mmCIF file of C-alpha atoms in Angstrom:
data_model
loop_
_atom_site.group_PDB
_atom_site.id
_atom_site.type_symbol
_atom_site.label_atom_id
_atom_site.label_comp_id
_atom_site.label_asym_id
_atom_site.label_seq_id
_atom_site.Cartn_x
_atom_site.Cartn_y
_atom_site.Cartn_z
ATOM 1 C CA GLU B 1 -13.427 0.576 28.771
ATOM 2 C CA SER B 2 -14.939 2.516 25.867
ATOM 3 C CA VAL B 3 -11.832 1.879 23.764
ATOM 4 C CA GLU B 4 -12.202 -1.869 24.383
ATOM 5 C CA SER B 5 -15.860 -1.683 23.344
ATOM 6 C CA LEU B 6 -14.892 0.180 20.211
ATOM 7 C CA LEU B 7 -12.210 -2.380 19.330
ATOM 8 C CA LYS B 8 -14.677 -5.259 19.914
ATOM 9 C CA ALA B 9 -17.078 -3.657 17.461
ATOM 10 C CA PHE B 10 -14.399 -3.889 14.778
ATOM 11 C CA GLU B 11 -13.473 -7.524 15.440
ATOM 12 C CA PRO B 12 -13.889 -9.776 12.428
ATOM 13 C CA PHE B 13 -17.266 -11.386 11.862
ATOM 14 C CA THR B 14 -17.299 -15.004 12.981
ATOM 15 C CA LEU B 15 -19.782 -17.792 12.411
ATOM 16 C CA ALA B 16 -18.750 -19.347 15.737
ATOM 17 C CA ASN B 17 -20.776 -16.703 17.573
ATOM 18 C CA PRO B 18 -23.929 -18.426 18.939
ATOM 19 C CA LYS B 19 -26.080 -15.397 18.111
ATOM 20 C CA VAL B 20 -24.935 -15.448 14.494
ATOM 21 C CA LEU B 21 -25.520 -19.200 14.210
ATOM 22 C CA GLY B 22 -28.993 -18.815 15.712
ATOM 23 C CA ALA B 23 -29.893 -16.025 13.310
ATOM 24 C CA ILE B 24 -28.652 -18.060 10.336
ATOM 25 C CA ALA B 25 -30.613 -21.111 11.471
ATOM 26 C CA ILE B 26 -33.849 -19.168 11.948
ATOM 27 C CA THR B 27 -33.460 -17.387 8.612
ATOM 28 C CA SER B 28 -32.793 -20.690 6.854
ATOM 29 C CA VAL B 29 -35.835 -22.399 8.357
ATOM 30 C CA VAL B 30 -38.118 -19.482 7.492
ATOM 31 C CA THR B 31 -36.742 -19.281 3.934
ATOM 32 C CA ILE B 32 -37.167 -23.012 3.307
ATOM 33 C CA ALA B 33 -40.674 -23.025 4.779
ATOM 34 C CA ALA B 34 -41.714 -20.028 2.667
ATOM 35 C CA PHE B 35 -40.264 -21.589 -0.493
ATOM 36 C CA GLN B 36 -42.095 -24.864 0.125
ATOM 37 C CA TRP B 37 -45.338 -23.080 0.945
ATOM 38 C CA PHE B 38 -45.239 -21.088 -2.306
ATOM 39 C CA GLN B 39 -44.470 -24.229 -4.309
ATOM 40 C CA GLN B 40 -47.495 -26.094 -2.956
ATOM 41 C CA PRO B 41 -50.743 -26.201 -4.900
ATOM 42 C CA PRO B 42 -53.736 -24.766 -3.048
ATOM 43 C CA ALA B 43 -54.745 -26.876 -0.043
ATOM 44 C CA GLU B 44 -58.089 -27.768 -1.604
ATOM 45 C CA CYS B 45 -56.358 -29.068 -4.723
ATOM 46 C CA GLN B 46 -56.225 -32.860 -4.855
ATOM 47 C CA SER B 47 -54.481 -34.463 -7.811
ATOM 48 C CA PRO B 48 -56.403 -37.446 -9.135
ATOM 49 C CA VAL B 49 -54.808 -40.799 -9.799
ATOM 50 C CA ILE B 50 -53.500 -40.446 -13.322
ATOM 51 C CA SER B 51 -53.194 -43.369 -15.717
ATOM 52 C CA ALA B 52 -49.994 -44.027 -17.621
ATOM 53 C CA ALA B 53 -51.702 -42.918 -20.838
ATOM 54 C CA ASP B 54 -52.773 -39.617 -19.263
ATOM 55 C CA GLN B 55 -49.293 -39.124 -17.796
ATOM 56 C CA GLN B 56 -47.897 -39.467 -21.308
ATOM 57 C CA LYS B 57 -50.522 -37.047 -22.634
ATOM 58 C CA ILE B 58 -49.545 -34.539 -19.914
ATOM 59 C CA SER B 59 -45.892 -34.914 -20.847
ATOM 60 C CA ASP B 60 -46.691 -34.360 -24.534
ATOM 61 C CA LEU B 61 -48.875 -31.327 -23.765
ATOM 62 C CA LEU B 62 -46.160 -29.762 -21.613
ATOM 63 C CA GLU B 63 -43.680 -30.272 -24.443
ATOM 64 C CA VAL B 64 -46.059 -28.575 -26.893
ATOM 65 C CA ALA B 65 -46.614 -25.731 -24.417
ATOM 66 C CA ALA B 66 -42.863 -25.231 -24.006
ATOM 67 C CA VAL B 67 -42.368 -25.002 -27.773
ATOM 68 C CA ASP B 68 -45.313 -22.618 -28.101
ATOM 69 C CA MET B 69 -43.869 -20.434 -25.315
ATOM 70 C CA ASP B 70 -40.470 -20.396 -27.036
ATOM 71 C CA VAL B 71 -41.937 -19.202 -30.335
ATOM 72 C CA GLY B 72 -44.322 -16.723 -28.723
ATOM 73 C CA TYR B 73 -47.580 -18.580 -29.295
ATOM 74 C CA LEU B 74 -48.949 -17.660 -25.881
ATOM 75 C CA THR B 75 -52.666 -17.391 -26.723
ATOM 76 C CA SER B 76 -52.725 -17.654 -30.500
ATOM 77 C CA PRO B 77 -53.073 -19.150 -33.054
ATOM 78 C CA PRO B 78 -56.468 -20.327 -31.797
ATOM 79 C CA ALA B 79 -55.957 -24.017 -32.588
ATOM 80 C CA SER B 80 -52.572 -24.498 -30.911
ATOM 81 C CA ASN B 81 -50.982 -22.279 -28.295
ATOM 82 C CA ALA B 82 -49.339 -22.557 -24.891
ATOM 83 C CA MET B 83 -52.419 -21.485 -22.932
ATOM 84 C CA LEU B 84 -54.572 -24.206 -24.521
ATOM 85 C CA ALA B 85 -51.925 -26.856 -23.852
ATOM 86 C CA TYR B 86 -51.594 -25.843 -20.188
ATOM 87 C CA LYS B 87 -55.380 -25.813 -19.766
ATOM 88 C CA GLU B 88 -55.585 -29.322 -21.245
ATOM 89 C CA VAL B 89 -53.008 -30.462 -18.687
ATOM 90 C CA LEU B 90 -55.130 -28.950 -15.904
ATOM 91 C CA LYS B 91 -58.175 -30.861 -17.150
ATOM 92 C CA LEU B 92 -56.225 -34.060 -16.496
ATOM 93 C CA ASP B 93 -54.520 -32.846 -13.301
ATOM 94 C CA PRO B 94 -55.999 -29.666 -11.792
ATOM 95 C CA CYS B 95 -53.014 -29.360 -9.414
ATOM 96 C CA HIS B 96 -50.192 -29.676 -11.949
ATOM 97 C CA LEU B 97 -47.629 -27.077 -10.861
ATOM 98 C CA ASP B 98 -45.926 -26.764 -14.251
ATOM 99 C CA ALA B 99 -49.231 -25.989 -15.966
ATOM 100 C CA ILE B 100 -50.267 -23.534 -13.253
ATOM 101 C CA GLY B 101 -46.866 -21.866 -13.456
ATOM 102 C CA GLY B 102 -47.049 -21.758 -17.248
ATOM 103 C CA LEU B 103 -50.383 -19.953 -17.152
ATOM 104 C CA ASP B 104 -48.915 -17.517 -14.614
ATOM 105 C CA LYS B 105 -45.985 -16.821 -16.980
ATOM 106 C CA ILE B 106 -48.400 -16.197 -19.841
ATOM 107 C CA ALA B 107 -50.425 -13.772 -17.711
ATOM 108 C CA ALA B 108 -47.261 -11.944 -16.629
ATOM 109 C CA ALA B 109 -46.006 -11.641 -20.222
ATOM 110 C CA LEU B 110 -49.379 -10.349 -21.393
ATOM 111 C CA GLU B 111 -49.461 -7.881 -18.517
ATOM 112 C CA GLN B 112 -46.165 -6.426 -19.757
ATOM 113 C CA GLU B 113 -47.496 -6.211 -23.308
ATOM 114 C CA ALA B 114 -50.764 -4.659 -22.087
ATOM 115 C CA TRP B 115 -48.954 -1.979 -20.075
ATOM 116 C CA ALA B 116 -46.710 -1.191 -23.043
ATOM 117 C CA ALA B 117 -49.761 -0.771 -25.290
ATOM 118 C CA PHE B 118 -51.499 1.337 -22.643
ATOM 119 C CA GLU B 119 -48.496 3.623 -22.194
ATOM 120 C CA SER B 120 -48.201 4.095 -25.949
ATOM 121 C CA GLY B 121 -51.857 5.151 -26.086
ATOM 122 C CA ASN B 122 -53.251 1.999 -27.709
ATOM 123 C CA LYS B 123 -55.986 1.242 -25.184
ATOM 124 C CA GLN B 124 -57.806 -1.203 -27.483
ATOM 125 C CA LEU B 125 -54.719 -3.414 -27.832
ATOM 126 C CA SER B 126 -54.085 -3.062 -24.116
ATOM 127 C CA LEU B 127 -57.596 -4.303 -23.331
ATOM 128 C CA GLU B 128 -57.153 -7.254 -25.711
ATOM 129 C CA LYS B 129 -53.916 -8.247 -23.940
ATOM 130 C CA VAL B 130 -55.598 -7.870 -20.540
ATOM 131 C CA THR B 131 -58.498 -10.069 -21.661
ATOM 132 C CA ASP B 132 -56.134 -12.740 -23.021
ATOM 133 C CA GLY B 133 -54.054 -12.606 -19.846
ATOM 134 C CA LEU B 134 -57.092 -12.976 -17.604
ATOM 135 C CA ASN B 135 -58.110 -16.019 -19.658
ATOM 136 C CA ALA B 136 -54.788 -17.541 -18.592
ATOM 137 C CA ASN B 137 -55.039 -16.424 -14.946
ATOM 138 C CA SER B 138 -58.272 -14.766 -13.865
ATOM 139 C CA HIS B 139 -56.779 -13.715 -10.512
ATOM 140 C CA HIS B 140 -53.667 -11.937 -11.834
ATOM 141 C CA GLU B 141 -53.452 -8.731 -9.791
ATOM 142 C CA GLY B 142 -51.546 -6.675 -12.345
ATOM 143 C CA LEU B 143 -54.005 -7.492 -15.117
ATOM 144 C CA LEU B 144 -56.987 -6.813 -12.866
ATOM 145 C CA SER B 145 -55.453 -3.470 -11.910
ATOM 146 C CA LEU B 146 -54.918 -2.467 -15.536
ATOM 147 C CA LYS B 147 -58.428 -3.652 -16.459
ATOM 148 C CA SER B 148 -59.803 -1.383 -13.739
ATOM 149 C CA LYS B 149 -57.708 1.508 -15.032
ATOM 150 C CA LEU B 150 -58.949 0.906 -18.583
ATOM 151 C CA SER B 151 -62.562 0.697 -17.372
ATOM 152 C CA GLN B 152 -62.199 3.989 -15.503
ATOM 153 C CA GLY B 153 -60.811 5.653 -18.608
ATOM 154 C CA ALA B 154 -63.701 4.340 -20.721
ATOM 155 C CA SER B 155 -66.327 5.534 -18.232
ATOM 156 C CA GLU B 156 -64.792 9.032 -18.130
ATOM 157 C CA LYS B 157 -65.460 9.564 -21.848
#
């Protein structure tokens, strides 16, 4: 009997097994639900009715933001950069997922730059990157963590 149990353990994996199908179905449902939940704007966010002219303006601003991101104009020059373009989109549609995501990407990129400056000993540059990043996303955990670390270092002097 133990030999049969051992041989069964080595049988090929099959999708026809009801337990396997159930596990795949549950995993799929949970994955899809989680993906949709993370893609949703906050529950309190209600997109306004947007005119055709404003829809075109949003499209143009997103195009400008994409170009600025490609060339590295995340938060500067002051007159035209990706952060400003995304913020203008959010003035027209506070729930626009592309603009929200763009600001998150800017914050993440600046977090990387801030940590690199911090690790190389340039705390002033690090703080500037943190400040710029928090202007893009004031709730970014990594930037808030580094800001706290920089504040602790300044208070220890």
